[in-house]
mmCIF file of C-alpha atoms in Angstrom:
data_model
loop_
_atom_site.group_PDB
_atom_site.id
_atom_site.type_symbol
_atom_site.label_atom_id
_atom_site.label_comp_id
_atom_site.label_asym_id
_atom_site.label_seq_id
_atom_site.Cartn_x
_atom_site.Cartn_y
_atom_site.Cartn_z
ATOM 1 C CA UNK E 1 0.000 0.000 0.000
ATOM 2 C CA UNK E 2 1.329 3.391 -0.996
ATOM 3 C CA UNK E 3 1.211 6.344 1.373
ATOM 4 C CA UNK E 4 0.190 9.738 0.026
ATOM 5 C CA UNK E 5 1.292 12.995 1.632
ATOM 6 C CA UNK E 6 0.984 16.715 1.217
ATOM 7 C CA UNK E 7 3.758 18.765 2.718
ATOM 8 C CA UNK E 8 4.877 22.334 3.228
ATOM 9 C CA UNK E 9 8.517 23.349 3.363
ATOM 10 C CA UNK E 10 9.992 26.744 4.167
ATOM 11 C CA UNK E 11 13.143 28.548 3.100
ATOM 12 C CA UNK E 12 14.194 31.202 5.616
ATOM 13 C CA UNK E 13 16.902 32.478 3.263
ATOM 14 C CA UNK E 14 14.243 33.464 0.700
ATOM 15 C CA UNK E 15 11.237 33.718 3.051
ATOM 16 C CA UNK E 16 9.186 31.433 0.819
ATOM 17 C CA UNK E 17 6.964 28.387 1.336
ATOM 18 C CA UNK E 18 6.562 25.490 -1.058
ATOM 19 C CA UNK E 19 3.596 23.113 -0.980
ATOM 20 C CA UNK E 20 3.748 19.717 -2.611
ATOM 21 C CA UNK E 21 2.622 16.106 -2.887
ATOM 22 C CA UNK E 22 4.771 13.009 -2.475
ATOM 23 C CA UNK E 23 4.648 9.359 -1.512
ATOM 24 C CA UNK E 24 7.811 9.926 0.564
ATOM 25 C CA UNK E 25 8.034 13.479 1.877
ATOM 26 C CA UNK E 26 11.341 12.943 3.714
ATOM 27 C CA UNK E 27 13.053 11.806 0.510
ATOM 28 C CA UNK E 28 11.399 14.684 -1.338
ATOM 29 C CA UNK E 29 12.736 17.176 1.219
ATOM 30 C CA UNK E 30 16.233 15.811 0.584
ATOM 31 C CA UNK E 31 15.718 16.344 -3.160
ATOM 32 C CA UNK E 32 14.640 19.941 -2.553
ATOM 33 C CA UNK E 33 17.728 20.552 -0.400
ATOM 34 C CA UNK E 34 20.015 18.939 -2.989
ATOM 35 C CA UNK E 35 18.743 21.265 -5.726
ATOM 36 C CA UNK E 36 17.118 18.454 -7.702
ATOM 37 C CA UNK E 37 13.823 20.269 -8.241
ATOM 38 C CA UNK E 38 13.234 23.157 -10.613
ATOM 39 C CA UNK E 39 11.251 25.654 -8.523
ATOM 40 C CA UNK E 40 13.071 25.148 -5.229
ATOM 41 C CA UNK E 41 16.573 24.916 -6.680
ATOM 42 C CA UNK E 42 18.929 27.582 -5.289
ATOM 43 C CA UNK E 43 16.371 28.730 -2.706
ATOM 44 C CA UNK E 44 17.328 26.468 0.189
ATOM 45 C CA UNK E 45 17.980 25.317 2.726
ATOM 46 C CA UNK E 46 14.452 23.984 3.145
ATOM 47 C CA UNK E 47 12.823 22.945 6.406
ATOM 48 C CA UNK E 48 9.709 20.787 6.739
ATOM 49 C CA UNK E 49 6.947 22.699 8.511
ATOM 50 C CA UNK E 50 3.911 20.480 7.781
ATOM 51 C CA UNK E 51 3.124 16.997 6.497
ATOM 52 C CA UNK E 52 -0.187 15.181 6.358
ATOM 53 C CA UNK E 53 -0.952 11.637 5.231
ATOM 54 C CA UNK E 54 -4.110 11.180 3.190
ATOM 55 C CA UNK E 55 -6.018 8.063 2.213
ATOM 56 C CA UNK E 56 -5.522 8.305 -1.550
ATOM 57 C CA UNK E 57 -3.503 10.092 -4.202
ATOM 58 C CA UNK E 58 -6.677 11.849 -5.332
ATOM 59 C CA UNK E 59 -7.319 13.224 -1.829
ATOM 60 C CA UNK E 60 -3.704 14.308 -1.485
ATOM 61 C CA UNK E 61 -3.698 16.146 -4.816
ATOM 62 C CA UNK E 62 -6.955 17.910 -3.934
ATOM 63 C CA UNK E 63 -5.484 18.950 -0.567
ATOM 64 C CA UNK E 64 -2.304 20.173 -2.306
ATOM 65 C CA UNK E 65 -4.385 22.395 -4.592
ATOM 66 C CA UNK E 66 -6.263 23.797 -1.586
ATOM 67 C CA UNK E 67 -2.979 24.528 0.223
ATOM 68 C CA UNK E 68 -1.573 26.292 -2.846
ATOM 69 C CA UNK E 69 -4.597 28.618 -2.920
ATOM 70 C CA UNK E 70 -4.064 29.609 0.718
#
């Protein structure tokens, strides 16, 4: 069974939040901090400020969209 998460990370150096979806948010945070993602590259270091597990990918993607509106 696959876990589905939404997460929020924060970069103090750029005072910016990033909201995303992943099946492994800890690995995804490492990718953000290693500069392996387009939007967050060169904006780190990133710190996890929120993560929530949801029952399905569909629910997680809906929640991600809601978080991005806020």
